[in-house]
Amino acid sequence: MFKRFVYVMLLLMMVNHCQAQVLSAKVGINGLTCSQCSRSVEIQLRKLSFVKNVNMNLASTEGTLQFKEGSDIDFLKIAKAVKDAGFSVRFLDAEIDMQKVKMHEKGFTIGNDLYLFPDAKNIQSANAKFRFLGKMFSSGKNESNTNESPAKGHVYSLKLAS
Amino acid sequence: MQKNIFISILLLTVFGQYSNAQELFPLSEAASSIPKNALGIRLFSETYKEVDKIRNMTYLRLMYGVTPRFSVYLTGITSNHHGENFPVEFPFHNTPERGAKYPYKFNGVHLYGKYRFFSRDGENEHLRMAAYAEGTLVKTTHHETEPDLEYGDNTGVGAGLIGTYLKNKFAVSGTFGGILPSENSGDSPDPIDNLPPVPITIQYGKALTYSLSFGYLLLPRKYKDYNQTNVNLYLEFHGKAYQTAKVNLFVGEANEYYLESVRYPPALQGNYFVDMSPGVQFIIRSNLRIDCAATFHMLGTTYARLYPVYCIGIQQYLFFHKKR
């Protein structure tokens, strides 16, 4: 009984650890000009299993995403959802709790995903805001992909967001 | 005519003062596509007065986003525009047959596919291009050479290109396409009693279709939330250039003959026209769309309708909320 309790507590602690790594994300959407279009993007984003809440700003054509606790966040799926609504990503930023990520020689990892940012170790602040690079995110030349060793999941290229 | 041109110039001037609008045109398709897996339903009705009769065409359309770039529409069309047979003495004296009473009936179906092949999106703007193909299958005795697939006058196929540019509140869109109508066969009652009806085949004219549409988002001036009712103003110019028909009489009989086109009435002769359609649109809760437009004749000649033509459309999208 006691062992089971310890397992449950450990599990809860692990889940709690995962959830807080990505605090929120903001996606800028190109081509949006009306509330009907904005609503269709919001609906596509809300379909994603790891998305808890979407708050669209029609004036700035940006959406702020909150994520479900303990879920695996797939940023490529966010970009794809915007495309599925018929629009394109202008930028994708994510605020990450740097104290809860696992450092890697090329950046850091969250779960199975590798985030390429060599200067990650030098980030002093607890939270850092990154901009995703790559064609899917309409930013920079570096392509995020899934083939970069050693990550089992996605590999994202990042730069610090302003 | 002068009044119509004056109104159009006035509206264009008003639109031109703003750098901002919308592209959900009441009568034309924009190059943008439907969101993937979204299902839209559209009820559209077109009405005009013909002598002492009210002509009406109403269709129910289902629209689906197959991919982010490819949308398909399936439309069922009903109208009281068409009789079972061609008019008496068709095509000599009674074409078009104005004011004849026709029953309201199901014309047929229209299938439309649109593929957006070019997108250049920017912040609050986009430039898009799409190609479309359409086909209509109807059982109607259309009396004029001008073909129409969308409103169910003819069986046939068509294709074309659409280009749409949208910047803030202003949108402009152009369409250029073609229609290849099929041949139609039917009977024209003989005016002499006891004589059998005259079997006829008619090959309607091929047509080029064109449109230029402008849209402007009037309200809200500033977006706050999805519950604000949007009011959009539109001005659309659209028309066709169509060929002369080809009519054969007494088809299948010993005296079958091809009627020389010089003997056709004007409604079967090739021509062109441009119509102008101002319109207003209300979008409620960012989904329910209500279109109101009126079409006026501007240039050239058409016999397939009388003016003004009043149009109303109601449209709603359904999104499937399956998590992925």
Coordinates of C-alpha atoms in Angstrom, one line a residue:
Chain A
M1 CA 0.0 0.0 0.0
F2 CA 2.8 2.3 1.0
K3 CA 4.8 1.4 -2.1
R4 CA 1.7 2.2 -4.3
F5 CA 1.4 5.6 -2.6
V6 CA 5.0 6.4 -3.3
Y7 CA 4.7 5.4 -6.9
V8 CA 1.6 7.6 -7.3
M9 CA 3.4 10.5 -5.6
L10 CA 6.5 10.0 -7.8
L11 CA 4.3 9.9 -10.9
L12 CA 2.5 13.0 -9.9
M13 CA 5.8 14.8 -9.3
M14 CA 7.0 13.7 -12.8
V15 CA 3.9 14.9 -14.5
N16 CA 4.1 18.2 -12.6
H17 CA 7.7 18.5 -13.8
C18 CA 6.7 18.0 -17.5
Q19 CA 3.8 20.3 -17.6
A20 CA 5.7 23.5 -16.6
Q21 CA 8.4 23.4 -19.2
V22 CA 6.5 25.2 -21.9
L23 CA 4.6 28.0 -20.2
S24 CA 2.7 29.3 -23.2
A25 CA 3.1 29.9 -26.9
K26 CA 2.1 32.7 -29.2
V27 CA 1.5 32.2 -32.9
G28 CA 1.3 35.1 -35.4
I29 CA -0.9 34.3 -38.4
N30 CA -0.6 35.8 -41.9
G31 CA -3.5 36.3 -44.2
L32 CA -6.1 36.9 -41.5
T33 CA -8.4 39.8 -42.0
C34 CA -11.8 38.9 -40.6
S35 CA -13.3 37.4 -37.5
Q36 CA -14.7 34.4 -39.4
C37 CA -11.1 33.5 -40.6
S38 CA -9.8 34.1 -37.1
R39 CA -12.5 31.8 -35.6
S40 CA -11.6 29.0 -38.1
V41 CA -7.9 29.2 -37.0
E42 CA -8.9 29.1 -33.4
I43 CA -11.1 26.0 -34.0
Q44 CA -8.3 24.2 -35.8
L45 CA -5.9 25.0 -32.9
R46 CA -8.4 23.8 -30.3
K47 CA -8.6 20.5 -32.1
L48 CA -5.0 19.7 -31.0
S49 CA -5.1 17.3 -28.1
F50 CA -2.4 19.2 -26.1
V51 CA -4.0 22.6 -26.4
K52 CA -6.0 23.7 -23.3
N53 CA -7.0 27.2 -24.4
V54 CA -6.6 29.6 -27.3
N55 CA -7.0 33.3 -27.1
M56 CA -7.1 35.0 -30.5
N57 CA -6.3 38.6 -30.8
L58 CA -8.1 39.8 -34.0
A59 CA -6.4 43.1 -34.1
S60 CA -2.9 41.8 -34.0
T61 CA -3.8 38.5 -35.8
E62 CA -2.0 36.5 -33.0
G63 CA -3.1 33.6 -31.0
T64 CA -1.9 32.8 -27.5
L65 CA -2.0 29.1 -26.5
Q66 CA -2.1 27.4 -23.2
F67 CA -1.3 23.8 -22.9
K68 CA -2.7 20.8 -21.0
E69 CA -0.7 19.7 -18.0
G70 CA 1.6 16.8 -18.8
S71 CA 0.9 16.7 -22.5
D72 CA 3.5 16.4 -25.3
I73 CA 3.5 19.6 -27.2
D74 CA 4.0 19.3 -30.9
F75 CA 4.9 22.7 -32.4
L76 CA 4.8 21.4 -35.9
K77 CA 1.2 20.4 -35.4
I78 CA 0.4 24.0 -34.3
A79 CA 1.9 25.3 -37.6
K80 CA 0.0 22.6 -39.5
A81 CA -3.3 23.6 -37.8
V82 CA -2.8 27.2 -39.0
K83 CA -2.2 25.9 -42.5
D84 CA -5.3 23.6 -42.3
A85 CA -7.4 26.7 -41.7
G86 CA -6.0 28.1 -44.9
F87 CA -3.5 30.5 -43.5
S88 CA 0.2 30.7 -42.8
V89 CA 2.4 31.1 -39.7
R90 CA 4.1 34.5 -39.4
F91 CA 6.0 33.5 -36.3
L92 CA 5.7 31.0 -33.4
D93 CA 7.1 31.9 -30.0
A94 CA 7.2 29.8 -26.9
E95 CA 8.0 30.8 -23.3
I96 CA 10.0 28.0 -21.7
D97 CA 11.0 27.5 -18.1
M98 CA 14.7 27.0 -18.5
Q99 CA 15.1 25.6 -15.0
K100 CA 12.9 22.6 -15.9
V101 CA 14.5 21.6 -19.2
K102 CA 17.3 19.1 -19.7
M103 CA 20.5 20.6 -21.0
H104 CA 22.0 19.1 -24.1
E105 CA 25.3 19.9 -26.0
K106 CA 23.3 21.4 -28.8
G107 CA 20.6 23.1 -26.7
F108 CA 18.1 21.4 -24.5
T109 CA 15.5 18.7 -24.6
I110 CA 11.9 18.5 -23.4
G111 CA 10.7 14.9 -23.5
N112 CA 11.9 13.4 -26.7
D113 CA 12.2 16.7 -28.5
L114 CA 15.5 18.4 -29.0
Y115 CA 15.6 22.2 -29.1
L116 CA 18.7 23.5 -30.9
F117 CA 20.0 26.6 -29.1
P118 CA 23.8 26.2 -28.3
D119 CA 23.8 29.1 -25.9
A120 CA 21.0 27.6 -23.7
K121 CA 23.5 27.0 -20.8
N122 CA 24.2 30.7 -20.7
I123 CA 20.6 31.8 -20.2
Q124 CA 20.5 33.4 -16.8
S125 CA 16.8 34.1 -16.4
A126 CA 14.3 31.5 -15.2
N127 CA 12.1 31.8 -18.2
A128 CA 13.1 32.5 -21.8
K129 CA 11.1 33.3 -24.9
F130 CA 12.2 31.5 -28.1
R131 CA 11.2 31.9 -31.7
F132 CA 11.0 28.8 -33.8
L133 CA 13.0 28.8 -37.0
G134 CA 12.2 26.9 -40.2
K135 CA 10.0 26.9 -43.2
M136 CA 7.0 25.7 -41.2
F137 CA 7.3 28.7 -38.9
S138 CA 8.1 31.2 -41.7
S139 CA 11.2 32.3 -39.8
G140 CA 14.9 31.9 -40.6
K141 CA 16.6 29.4 -42.8
N142 CA 17.2 26.5 -40.4
E143 CA 14.7 23.8 -40.9
S144 CA 13.2 22.0 -37.9
N145 CA 13.2 18.3 -38.6
T146 CA 12.8 14.9 -37.0
N147 CA 16.0 13.3 -38.2
E148 CA 18.6 15.1 -36.0
S149 CA 20.3 12.6 -33.7
P150 CA 20.0 11.9 -30.8
A151 CA 16.4 13.0 -30.3
K152 CA 13.6 10.5 -30.8
G153 CA 11.1 13.2 -31.4
H154 CA 11.2 16.5 -33.2
V155 CA 14.2 18.7 -33.6
Y156 CA 13.5 22.4 -33.4
S157 CA 15.8 25.3 -34.3
L158 CA 15.4 28.3 -32.0
K159 CA 16.5 31.8 -31.6
L160 CA 15.7 34.2 -28.7
A161 CA 12.5 36.1 -29.4
S162 CA 12.6 39.8 -28.9
Chain B
M1 CA -28.3 52.5 -67.7
Q2 CA -26.7 55.9 -67.0
K3 CA -28.0 55.7 -63.5
N4 CA -26.5 52.2 -63.0
I5 CA -23.1 53.4 -64.2
F6 CA -23.3 56.5 -62.0
I7 CA -24.1 54.2 -59.0
S8 CA -21.2 52.0 -59.8
I9 CA -18.7 54.9 -60.2
L10 CA -20.0 56.3 -56.9
L11 CA -19.5 53.0 -55.1
L12 CA -16.1 52.5 -56.6
T13 CA -15.1 56.0 -55.5
V14 CA -16.3 55.3 -52.0
F15 CA -14.5 52.0 -51.9
G16 CA -11.4 53.6 -53.3
Q17 CA -11.0 56.0 -50.5
Y18 CA -10.2 53.2 -48.1
S19 CA -7.3 51.0 -48.1
N20 CA -9.1 48.4 -46.3
A21 CA -12.6 44.7 -46.8
Q22 CA -13.7 41.2 -47.3
E23 CA -13.7 38.5 -49.9
L24 CA -16.8 36.5 -49.1
F25 CA -18.5 37.7 -52.2
P26 CA -22.3 37.1 -52.5
L27 CA -22.1 36.1 -56.2
S28 CA -18.5 35.2 -56.9
E29 CA -16.0 32.7 -55.5
A30 CA -12.8 34.0 -54.0
A31 CA -9.5 32.2 -54.4
S32 CA -9.4 31.3 -50.8
S33 CA -10.4 27.8 -49.7
I34 CA -12.5 26.3 -46.9
P35 CA -10.6 25.2 -43.8
K36 CA -9.7 21.5 -43.8
N37 CA -12.5 19.2 -42.6
A38 CA -15.0 22.2 -42.3
L39 CA -18.4 21.6 -43.8
G40 CA -20.4 24.6 -45.0
I41 CA -24.1 24.8 -45.9
R42 CA -25.4 27.5 -48.2
L43 CA -28.9 28.3 -49.2
F44 CA -29.1 30.7 -52.1
S45 CA -32.1 32.2 -53.9
E46 CA -32.4 34.3 -57.0
T47 CA -35.6 36.1 -57.9
Y48 CA -36.8 38.4 -60.7
K49 CA -40.0 39.4 -62.3
E50 CA -40.8 38.1 -65.8
V51 CA -44.0 39.8 -67.2
D52 CA -46.6 38.7 -64.6
K53 CA -44.5 35.8 -63.2
I54 CA -42.0 35.6 -60.5
R55 CA -39.0 33.5 -61.5
N56 CA -37.0 31.9 -58.8
M57 CA -34.0 29.7 -58.6
T58 CA -33.0 28.3 -55.2
Y59 CA -30.1 26.0 -54.5
L60 CA -28.8 24.2 -51.4
R61 CA -25.1 23.7 -51.4
L62 CA -22.8 21.6 -49.2
M63 CA -19.2 22.8 -49.1
Y64 CA -16.3 20.8 -47.7
G65 CA -12.6 21.5 -47.2
V66 CA -10.9 18.2 -48.3
T67 CA -7.4 19.7 -47.8
P68 CA -6.3 23.2 -46.7
R69 CA -6.1 24.0 -50.4
F70 CA -8.8 21.9 -52.0
S71 CA -12.5 22.5 -51.5
V72 CA -15.5 20.8 -53.1
Y73 CA -19.1 22.0 -53.4
L74 CA -22.2 19.9 -54.2
T75 CA -25.3 21.8 -55.0
G76 CA -28.9 20.7 -55.6
I77 CA -30.8 23.2 -57.8
T78 CA -34.5 23.9 -58.0
S79 CA -36.3 26.6 -60.1
N80 CA -39.4 27.5 -62.0
H81 CA -37.4 28.6 -65.0
H82 CA -37.9 25.6 -67.2
G83 CA -40.7 23.6 -68.7
E84 CA -40.9 20.0 -69.7
N85 CA -40.8 20.8 -73.4
F86 CA -39.4 23.5 -75.6
P87 CA -41.9 26.3 -76.4
V88 CA -44.3 26.1 -79.4
E89 CA -42.6 26.9 -82.7
F90 CA -39.2 26.9 -81.0
P91 CA -37.0 28.6 -82.0
F92 CA -38.8 30.8 -84.5
H93 CA -41.4 32.9 -82.7
N94 CA -41.5 32.2 -79.1
T95 CA -38.0 32.5 -77.9
P96 CA -37.6 33.4 -75.1
E97 CA -41.0 32.4 -73.9
R98 CA -41.7 35.3 -71.5
G99 CA -44.2 34.9 -68.8
A100 CA -44.9 31.2 -69.4
K101 CA -46.0 29.2 -66.3
Y102 CA -43.5 26.6 -65.4
P103 CA -43.8 24.3 -62.4
Y104 CA -41.3 24.6 -59.6
K105 CA -39.1 21.5 -60.0
F106 CA -35.7 20.0 -59.2
N107 CA -33.3 20.9 -62.0
G108 CA -30.3 18.8 -61.1
V109 CA -26.9 19.0 -59.4
H110 CA -23.8 21.1 -59.7
L111 CA -20.4 19.8 -58.6
Y112 CA -17.5 22.3 -58.1
G113 CA -13.9 21.8 -57.1
K114 CA -11.5 24.6 -56.3
Y115 CA -7.7 24.2 -55.7
R116 CA -5.7 27.1 -54.3
F117 CA -2.3 26.8 -56.0
F118 CA -0.8 30.1 -54.9
S119 CA -0.7 32.0 -51.6
R120 CA 1.3 34.9 -50.6
D121 CA 0.2 35.8 -47.1
G122 CA 1.2 38.9 -45.1
E123 CA 0.1 40.5 -42.0
N124 CA -3.6 41.5 -42.6
E125 CA -3.2 40.8 -46.3
H126 CA -3.0 38.0 -48.8
L127 CA -2.8 37.4 -52.5
R128 CA -4.2 34.1 -53.6
M129 CA -4.9 32.2 -56.9
A130 CA -7.0 29.2 -57.5
A131 CA -8.1 27.0 -60.3
Y132 CA -11.6 25.6 -60.4
A133 CA -13.5 23.0 -62.4
E134 CA -17.3 22.5 -62.4
G135 CA -19.9 20.2 -63.9
T136 CA -23.6 20.3 -64.0
L137 CA -26.2 17.6 -64.7
V138 CA -29.7 18.9 -65.2
K139 CA -32.8 17.9 -67.1
T140 CA -34.1 21.3 -68.3
T141 CA -35.2 22.7 -71.6
H142 CA -33.2 25.9 -71.5
H143 CA -34.4 28.3 -74.2
E144 CA -31.5 30.7 -74.6
T145 CA -28.0 30.0 -76.0
E146 CA -26.3 31.6 -73.0
P147 CA -25.3 28.7 -70.8
D148 CA -25.3 28.7 -67.0
L149 CA -23.9 25.8 -64.9
E150 CA -24.1 27.2 -61.4
Y151 CA -27.8 28.0 -61.5
G152 CA -28.7 24.8 -63.3
D153 CA -29.7 26.0 -66.8
N154 CA -27.5 23.5 -68.6
T155 CA -25.7 20.3 -68.4
G156 CA -22.0 20.9 -69.1
V157 CA -18.6 21.5 -67.7
G158 CA -16.5 24.5 -67.0
A159 CA -13.2 25.6 -65.6
G160 CA -11.3 28.8 -64.8
L161 CA -8.9 30.8 -62.7
I162 CA -9.5 33.1 -59.7
G163 CA -7.2 35.7 -58.3
T164 CA -8.0 37.5 -55.0
Y165 CA -6.1 40.2 -53.2
L166 CA -7.1 41.3 -49.7
K167 CA -5.6 44.1 -47.7
N168 CA -6.9 45.0 -44.3
K169 CA -10.6 45.7 -45.0
F170 CA -10.5 45.8 -48.8
A171 CA -10.7 42.9 -51.2
V172 CA -10.7 42.6 -54.9
S173 CA -11.1 39.4 -56.9
G174 CA -11.2 38.5 -60.5
T175 CA -12.4 35.3 -62.2
F176 CA -11.9 34.2 -65.8
G177 CA -13.3 30.9 -67.0
G178 CA -15.2 29.0 -69.7
I179 CA -18.3 26.9 -70.0
L180 CA -18.7 24.0 -72.4
P181 CA -22.5 23.2 -72.4
S182 CA -23.8 19.9 -73.6
E183 CA -26.3 19.4 -76.3
N184 CA -29.9 19.1 -75.3
S185 CA -32.8 17.3 -76.9
G186 CA -36.6 17.8 -76.5
D187 CA -39.9 18.3 -78.1
S188 CA -41.6 21.5 -79.3
P189 CA -45.3 21.1 -79.6
D190 CA -46.6 21.6 -83.1
P191 CA -49.0 24.6 -83.3
I192 CA -51.3 22.5 -85.6
D193 CA -53.5 20.2 -83.7
N194 CA -53.1 16.5 -84.2
L195 CA -49.6 16.9 -85.6
P196 CA -46.9 15.3 -83.5
P197 CA -44.4 17.5 -81.6
V198 CA -41.2 18.5 -83.3
P199 CA -38.1 16.8 -82.0
I200 CA -35.3 19.3 -81.5
T201 CA -31.7 19.2 -80.5
I202 CA -29.9 22.4 -79.4
Q203 CA -26.2 22.9 -78.9
Y204 CA -26.0 25.9 -76.6
G205 CA -23.2 28.3 -77.1
K206 CA -19.8 27.9 -75.5
A207 CA -19.1 30.8 -73.2
L208 CA -16.3 32.8 -71.5
T209 CA -17.2 33.9 -68.0
Y210 CA -15.6 36.9 -66.2
S211 CA -16.1 38.8 -63.0
L212 CA -14.5 41.5 -61.0
S213 CA -15.6 41.9 -57.4
F214 CA -14.8 44.5 -54.8
G215 CA -15.5 44.1 -51.1
Y216 CA -15.2 46.4 -48.1
L217 CA -15.5 45.6 -44.4
L218 CA -17.8 48.4 -43.1
L219 CA -18.3 47.2 -39.5
P220 CA -16.9 46.6 -37.0
R221 CA -14.4 49.5 -37.3
K222 CA -12.3 47.7 -34.7
Y223 CA -12.4 44.0 -33.8
K224 CA -13.0 43.2 -30.2
D225 CA -14.6 39.7 -30.2
Y226 CA -16.3 37.1 -32.4
N227 CA -19.8 38.2 -31.4
Q228 CA -19.6 41.5 -33.2
T229 CA -21.7 41.5 -36.3
N230 CA -19.7 42.1 -39.4
V231 CA -21.2 44.2 -42.2
N232 CA -19.5 44.0 -45.6
L233 CA -20.3 46.0 -48.7
Y234 CA -19.8 44.5 -52.1
L235 CA -19.8 45.6 -55.7
E236 CA -19.5 42.9 -58.3
F237 CA -19.3 43.1 -62.1
H238 CA -19.9 39.8 -63.9
G239 CA -20.9 38.5 -67.2
K240 CA -20.3 36.2 -70.1
A241 CA -19.5 36.2 -73.8
Y242 CA -21.3 33.4 -75.5
Q243 CA -21.6 31.8 -78.9
T244 CA -24.6 31.4 -81.2
A245 CA -26.6 28.1 -80.6
K246 CA -27.0 25.4 -83.1
V247 CA -30.5 24.0 -83.6
N248 CA -31.6 20.9 -85.5
L249 CA -35.3 20.4 -86.1
F250 CA -37.2 17.1 -86.8
V251 CA -34.3 15.2 -85.4
G252 CA -34.3 11.6 -86.4
E253 CA -37.0 12.1 -89.0
A254 CA -36.7 12.1 -92.8
N255 CA -37.0 15.9 -92.9
E256 CA -34.3 16.6 -90.2
Y257 CA -32.5 19.8 -90.9
Y258 CA -30.0 22.2 -89.4
L259 CA -31.5 25.6 -89.0
E260 CA -29.2 28.3 -90.3
S261 CA -28.2 30.6 -87.5
V262 CA -29.3 33.8 -89.4
R263 CA -32.9 32.6 -88.8
Y264 CA -32.4 32.4 -85.0
P265 CA -34.1 34.9 -82.7
P266 CA -31.7 37.1 -80.8
A267 CA -31.9 34.9 -77.7
L268 CA -30.1 32.2 -79.6
Q269 CA -27.5 34.5 -81.2
G270 CA -24.0 35.0 -79.7
N271 CA -23.5 38.1 -77.6
Y272 CA -21.9 39.3 -74.4
F273 CA -23.0 41.1 -71.3
V274 CA -21.8 42.7 -68.1
D275 CA -24.0 42.9 -65.0
M276 CA -23.4 44.9 -61.9
S277 CA -24.4 43.7 -58.4
P278 CA -24.1 45.8 -55.4
G279 CA -24.6 43.8 -52.2
V280 CA -24.5 43.9 -48.4
Q281 CA -23.5 41.0 -46.1
F282 CA -24.0 40.4 -42.4
I283 CA -21.8 37.9 -40.6
I284 CA -23.3 37.0 -37.2
R285 CA -21.2 35.5 -34.5
S286 CA -18.4 35.1 -37.0
N287 CA -20.2 32.2 -38.7
L288 CA -23.8 32.8 -39.9
R289 CA -23.5 34.7 -43.1
I290 CA -26.4 36.5 -44.7
D291 CA -25.9 37.9 -48.2
C292 CA -28.2 40.3 -50.0
A293 CA -27.5 41.6 -53.5
A294 CA -29.3 43.0 -56.5
T295 CA -28.1 42.6 -60.1
F296 CA -28.6 45.3 -62.7
H297 CA -27.8 45.1 -66.4
M298 CA -24.9 47.2 -67.5
L299 CA -23.5 46.3 -70.9
G300 CA -24.2 44.1 -73.8
T301 CA -27.2 41.7 -74.1
T302 CA -28.6 38.8 -72.2
Y303 CA -32.0 37.0 -72.6
A304 CA -31.6 34.5 -69.8
R305 CA -33.0 36.9 -67.1
L306 CA -34.8 40.1 -66.5
Y307 CA -33.6 42.9 -64.2
P308 CA -33.3 43.7 -61.4
V309 CA -32.4 40.2 -60.1
Y310 CA -32.7 40.0 -56.3
C311 CA -30.4 37.5 -54.5
I312 CA -30.3 36.3 -51.0
G313 CA -27.8 33.8 -49.5
I314 CA -27.6 32.2 -46.0
Q315 CA -24.5 30.3 -45.1
Q316 CA -23.0 28.6 -42.1
Y317 CA -19.9 26.5 -41.4
L318 CA -19.8 23.4 -39.2
F319 CA -16.5 22.4 -37.8
F320 CA -15.7 19.0 -36.6
H321 CA -14.1 19.2 -33.2
K322 CA -12.4 15.8 -33.2
K323 CA -9.2 16.1 -31.2
R324 CA -6.0 15.0 -33.0

